[in-house]
Coordinates of C-alpha atoms in Angstrom, one line a residue:
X1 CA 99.8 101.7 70.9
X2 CA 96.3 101.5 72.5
X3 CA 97.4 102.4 75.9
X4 CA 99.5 105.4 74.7
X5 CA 96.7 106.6 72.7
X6 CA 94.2 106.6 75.9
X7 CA 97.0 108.0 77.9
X8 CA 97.9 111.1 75.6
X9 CA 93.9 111.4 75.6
X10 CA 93.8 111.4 79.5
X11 CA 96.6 114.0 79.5
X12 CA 94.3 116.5 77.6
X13 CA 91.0 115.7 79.1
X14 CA 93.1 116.0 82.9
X15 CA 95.5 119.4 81.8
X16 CA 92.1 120.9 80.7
X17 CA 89.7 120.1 83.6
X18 CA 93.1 121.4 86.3
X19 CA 93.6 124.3 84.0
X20 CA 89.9 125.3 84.4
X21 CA 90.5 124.4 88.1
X22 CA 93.5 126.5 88.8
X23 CA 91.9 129.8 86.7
X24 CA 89.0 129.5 89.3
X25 CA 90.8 130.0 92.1
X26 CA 91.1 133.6 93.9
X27 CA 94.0 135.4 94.0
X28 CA 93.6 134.9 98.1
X29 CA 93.5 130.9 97.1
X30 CA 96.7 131.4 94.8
X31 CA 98.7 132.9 97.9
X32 CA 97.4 130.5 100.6
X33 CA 99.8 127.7 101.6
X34 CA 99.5 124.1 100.3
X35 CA 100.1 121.1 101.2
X36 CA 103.7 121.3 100.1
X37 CA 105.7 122.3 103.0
X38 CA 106.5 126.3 102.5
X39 CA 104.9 126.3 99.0
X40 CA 102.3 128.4 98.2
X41 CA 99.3 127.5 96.1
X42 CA 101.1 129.4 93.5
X43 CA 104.0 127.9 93.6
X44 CA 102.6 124.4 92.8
X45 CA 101.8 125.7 90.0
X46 CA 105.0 127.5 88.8
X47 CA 106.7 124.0 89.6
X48 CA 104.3 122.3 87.0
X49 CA 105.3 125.3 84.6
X50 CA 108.6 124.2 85.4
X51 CA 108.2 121.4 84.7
X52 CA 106.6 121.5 81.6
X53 CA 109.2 123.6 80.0
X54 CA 111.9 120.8 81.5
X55 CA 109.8 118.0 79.8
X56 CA 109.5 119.7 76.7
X57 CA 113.1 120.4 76.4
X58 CA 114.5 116.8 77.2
X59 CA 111.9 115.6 74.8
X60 CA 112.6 117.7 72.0
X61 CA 116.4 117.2 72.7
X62 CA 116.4 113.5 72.8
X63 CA 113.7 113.3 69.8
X64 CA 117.5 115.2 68.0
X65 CA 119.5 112.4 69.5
X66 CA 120.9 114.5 72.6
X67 CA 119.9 113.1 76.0
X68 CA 123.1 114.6 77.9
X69 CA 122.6 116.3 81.1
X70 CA 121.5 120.4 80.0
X71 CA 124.1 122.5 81.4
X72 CA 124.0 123.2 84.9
X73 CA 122.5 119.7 85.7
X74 CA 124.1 116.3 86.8
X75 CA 124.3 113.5 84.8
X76 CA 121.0 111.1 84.6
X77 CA 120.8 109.1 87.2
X78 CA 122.8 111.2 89.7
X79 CA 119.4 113.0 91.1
X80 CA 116.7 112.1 93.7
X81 CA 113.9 113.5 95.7
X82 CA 116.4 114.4 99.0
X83 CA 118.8 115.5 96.9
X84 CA 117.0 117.9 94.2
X85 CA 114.2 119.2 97.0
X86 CA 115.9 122.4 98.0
X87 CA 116.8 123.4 94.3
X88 CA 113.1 122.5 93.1
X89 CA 111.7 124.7 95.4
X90 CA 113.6 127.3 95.1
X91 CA 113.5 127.2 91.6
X92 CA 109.5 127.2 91.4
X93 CA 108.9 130.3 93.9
X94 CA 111.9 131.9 92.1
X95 CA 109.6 131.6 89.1
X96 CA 106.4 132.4 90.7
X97 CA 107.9 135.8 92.1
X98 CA 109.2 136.9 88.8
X99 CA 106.3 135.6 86.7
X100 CA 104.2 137.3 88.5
X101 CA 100.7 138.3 86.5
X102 CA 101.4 136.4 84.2
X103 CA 101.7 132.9 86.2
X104 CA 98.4 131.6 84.8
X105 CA 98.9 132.3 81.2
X106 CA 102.3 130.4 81.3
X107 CA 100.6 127.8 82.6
X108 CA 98.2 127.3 79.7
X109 CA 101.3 127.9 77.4
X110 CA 103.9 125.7 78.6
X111 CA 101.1 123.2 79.8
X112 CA 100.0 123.1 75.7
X113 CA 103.3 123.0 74.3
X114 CA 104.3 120.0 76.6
X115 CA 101.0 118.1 75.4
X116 CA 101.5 119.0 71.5
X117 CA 104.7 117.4 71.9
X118 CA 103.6 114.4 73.7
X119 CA 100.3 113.9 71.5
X120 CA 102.6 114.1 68.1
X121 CA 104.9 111.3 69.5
X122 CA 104.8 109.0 66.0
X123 CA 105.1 104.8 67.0
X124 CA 108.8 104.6 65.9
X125 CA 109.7 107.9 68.4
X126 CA 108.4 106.6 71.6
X127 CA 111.2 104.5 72.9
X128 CA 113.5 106.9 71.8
X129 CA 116.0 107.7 74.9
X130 CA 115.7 111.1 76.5
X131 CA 117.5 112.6 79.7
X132 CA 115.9 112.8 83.1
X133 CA 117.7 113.8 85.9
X134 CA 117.1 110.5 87.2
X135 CA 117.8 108.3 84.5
X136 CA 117.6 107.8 80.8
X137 CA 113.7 107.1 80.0
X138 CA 111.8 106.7 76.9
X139 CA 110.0 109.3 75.1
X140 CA 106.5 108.1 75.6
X141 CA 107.4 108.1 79.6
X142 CA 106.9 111.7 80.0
X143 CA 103.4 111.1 79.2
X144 CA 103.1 109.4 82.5
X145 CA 105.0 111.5 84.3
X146 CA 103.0 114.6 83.3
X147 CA 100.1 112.8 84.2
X148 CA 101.6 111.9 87.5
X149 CA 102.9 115.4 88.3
X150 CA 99.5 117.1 87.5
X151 CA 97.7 114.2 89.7
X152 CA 99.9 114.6 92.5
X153 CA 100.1 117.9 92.7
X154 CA 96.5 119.2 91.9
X155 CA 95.9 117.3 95.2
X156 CA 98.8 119.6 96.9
X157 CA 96.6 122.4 95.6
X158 CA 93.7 121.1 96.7
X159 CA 94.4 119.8 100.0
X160 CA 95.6 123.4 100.7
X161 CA 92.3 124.5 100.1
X162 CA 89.9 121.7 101.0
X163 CA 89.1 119.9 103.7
X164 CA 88.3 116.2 102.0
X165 CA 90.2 116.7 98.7
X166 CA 91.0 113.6 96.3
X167 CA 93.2 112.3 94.0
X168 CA 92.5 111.6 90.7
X169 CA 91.3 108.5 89.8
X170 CA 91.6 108.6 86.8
X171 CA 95.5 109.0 86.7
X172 CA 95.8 105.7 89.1
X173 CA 97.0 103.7 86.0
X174 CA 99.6 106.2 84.8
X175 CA 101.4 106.9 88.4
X176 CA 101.4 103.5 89.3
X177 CA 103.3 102.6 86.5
X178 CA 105.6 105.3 87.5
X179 CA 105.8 104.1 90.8
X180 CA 106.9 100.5 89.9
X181 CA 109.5 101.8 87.3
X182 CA 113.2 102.2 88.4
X183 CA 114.1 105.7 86.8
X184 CA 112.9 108.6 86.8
X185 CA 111.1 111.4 89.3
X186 CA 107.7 109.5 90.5
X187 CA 109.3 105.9 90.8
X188 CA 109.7 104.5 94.1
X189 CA 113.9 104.6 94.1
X190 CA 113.6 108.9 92.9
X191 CA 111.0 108.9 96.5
X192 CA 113.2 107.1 98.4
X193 CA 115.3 109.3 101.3
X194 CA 118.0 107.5 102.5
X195 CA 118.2 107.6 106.8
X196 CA 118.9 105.9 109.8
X197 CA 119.3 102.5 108.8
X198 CA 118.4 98.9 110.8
X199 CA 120.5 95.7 111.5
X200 CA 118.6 94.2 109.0
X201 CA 116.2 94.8 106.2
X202 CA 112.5 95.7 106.6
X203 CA 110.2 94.4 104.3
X204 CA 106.8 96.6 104.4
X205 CA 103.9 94.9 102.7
X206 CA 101.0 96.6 101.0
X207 CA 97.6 94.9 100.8
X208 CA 95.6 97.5 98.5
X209 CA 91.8 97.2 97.7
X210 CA 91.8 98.4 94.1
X211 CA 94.4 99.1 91.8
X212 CA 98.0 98.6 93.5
X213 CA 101.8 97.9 92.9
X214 CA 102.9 95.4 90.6
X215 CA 104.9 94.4 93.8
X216 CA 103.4 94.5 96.9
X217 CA 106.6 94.4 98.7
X218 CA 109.0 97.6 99.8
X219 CA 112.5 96.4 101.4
X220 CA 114.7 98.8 102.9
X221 CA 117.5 97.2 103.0
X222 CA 120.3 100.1 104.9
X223 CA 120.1 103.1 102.2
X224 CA 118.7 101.4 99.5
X225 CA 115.5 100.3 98.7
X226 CA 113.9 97.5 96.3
X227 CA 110.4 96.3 95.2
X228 CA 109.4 92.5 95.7
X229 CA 106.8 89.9 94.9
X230 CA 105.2 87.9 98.3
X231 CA 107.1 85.7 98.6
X232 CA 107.7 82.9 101.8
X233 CA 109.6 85.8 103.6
X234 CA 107.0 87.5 106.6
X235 CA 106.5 91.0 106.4
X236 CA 108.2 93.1 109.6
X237 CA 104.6 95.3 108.9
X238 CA 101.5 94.8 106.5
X239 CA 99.8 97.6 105.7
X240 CA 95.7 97.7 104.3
X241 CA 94.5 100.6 102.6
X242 CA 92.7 101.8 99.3
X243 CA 94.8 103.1 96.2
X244 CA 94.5 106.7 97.0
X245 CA 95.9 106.2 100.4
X246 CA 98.9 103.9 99.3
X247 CA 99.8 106.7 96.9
X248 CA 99.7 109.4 99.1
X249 CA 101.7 107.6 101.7
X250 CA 105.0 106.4 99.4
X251 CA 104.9 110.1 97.7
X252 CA 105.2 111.7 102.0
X253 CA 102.0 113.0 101.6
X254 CA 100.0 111.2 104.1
X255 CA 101.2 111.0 107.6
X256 CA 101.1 107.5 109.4
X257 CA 98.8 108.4 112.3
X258 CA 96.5 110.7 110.6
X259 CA 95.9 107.7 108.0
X260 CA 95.2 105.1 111.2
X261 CA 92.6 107.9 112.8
X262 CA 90.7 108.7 109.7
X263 CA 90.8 104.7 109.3
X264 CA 92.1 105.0 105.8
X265 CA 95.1 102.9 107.1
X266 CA 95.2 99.5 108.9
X267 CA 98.9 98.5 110.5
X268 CA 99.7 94.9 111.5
X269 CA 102.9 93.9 112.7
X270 CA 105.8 96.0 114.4
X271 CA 104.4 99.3 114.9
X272 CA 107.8 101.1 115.3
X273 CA 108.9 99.7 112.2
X274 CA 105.7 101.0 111.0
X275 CA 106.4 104.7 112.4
X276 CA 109.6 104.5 110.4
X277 CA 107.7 104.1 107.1
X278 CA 107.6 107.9 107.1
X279 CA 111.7 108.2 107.4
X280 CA 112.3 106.8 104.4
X281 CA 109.3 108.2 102.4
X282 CA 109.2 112.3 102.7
X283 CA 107.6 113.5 99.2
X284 CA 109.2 116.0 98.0

């Protein structure tokens, strides 16, 4: 109960300081490109509208007893980053063009509605089952995953629009635990992009200064990929880096080399291997 009380707090304190964010920005700034490939600063932020309304309607459906797929939409579990990309971005420019002036204020709206909902989630509603496109989740979930989404893509913004921009610290907590769970948009197996595959599975360790994984392990094993504890098996490649970085990298927003120049990365092991990294790992 404690932690979901300071994470519906976060959710405020966060949606208030990027609201203020995002109503400072020029109308130049809303129509420059971020760093979503062919997204607009403006669409960013139609996705998050998006995704507000989709949160607050699976919520409020599943708090009825319905968690079956809306129509139009496959049944939970059946959806992933490679497979839902083209759809979500169409989707959130569709809704930018014909939102138009009135982008901003829908953000506020749907961003408020979403957060009512969360905030009023009584003790014996939390676990109550919900639909997701990528798998049956708990009520309380969406808190982290709104927290996770407005992170994550306040830094898309941002890194549009900035030359050092950050990610938000203070959201670590929340989209790590979304990382480490197994459903859902945000978890490691929703990121995952299925590609060329290797005789044998590649176990990538991560050695993070700071907050990191509950397993430190990633093995692609053909198309499918698992999390692991260190164990006695060697790593094909360890990789050393701070929080931020090993967030940005297993959400495709980080490229490989770039990390290793800026030295926010450190590589040991095969280094091929560790060029593949980005294969598997595309953001969406």
């Amino acid at each position: 109960m404690a932690v979901f009380a300071e994470r519906a707090q976060l959710l405020l304190s966060e949606s208030e300081r990027i609201k203020q964010y995002i109503h400072s920005l020029s109308a130049n700034a809303l129509s420059q490109p971020s760093a979503c490939s062919q997204w607009q600063v403006q669409d960013v932020v139609a996705h998050l509208i998006s995704v507000a309304e989709t949160y607050a309607s699976n919520l409020s459906r599943g708090l009825q007893g319905d968690n079956t797929p809306p129509a139009g939409r496959l049944p939970a579990g059946q959806s992933n980053a490679a497979s839902s990309a083209d759809s979500i971005a169409q989707r959130s420019i569709g809704m930018r063009q014909s939102l138009g002036d009135q982008l901003l204020a829908t953000f506020d709206t749907t961003n408020d509605h979403l957060n009512r909902l969360l905030s009023s989630l009584r003790p014996e509603a939390q676990q109550t089952p919900c639909y997701h496109p990528g798998g049956i989740v708990a009520a309380q979930q969406f808190m982290d995953l709104r927290l996770k989404e407005l992170a994550l893509h306040e830094w898309d913004i941002r890194a549009g629009l900035e030359p050092h921009a950050r990610l938000s610290a203070a959201s670590y907590p929340a989209i790590l635990d979304t990382i480490s769970e197994s459903i859902a948009s945000g978890s490691l197996r929703w990121a995952f992009w299925s590609g060329p595959t290797h005789a044998s599975p590649v176990r990538y360790r991560f050695l993070v200064k700071g907050p990191g994984p509950r397993q430190p392990d990633l093995v692609v094993d053909g198309n499918t990929l698992r999390m692991e504890d260190a164990g006695q098996a060697q790593p094909d490649v360890t990789f050393r880096c701070d929080t931020e970085t090993y967030i940005l990298l297993v959400y495709g927003r980080l490229d490989l080399n770039t990390a290793i120049t800026a030295g926010r990365l450190v590589v040991e092991g095969d280094r091929d291997l560790a060029m593949a990294f980005g294969q598997w790992f595309r953001g969406i």
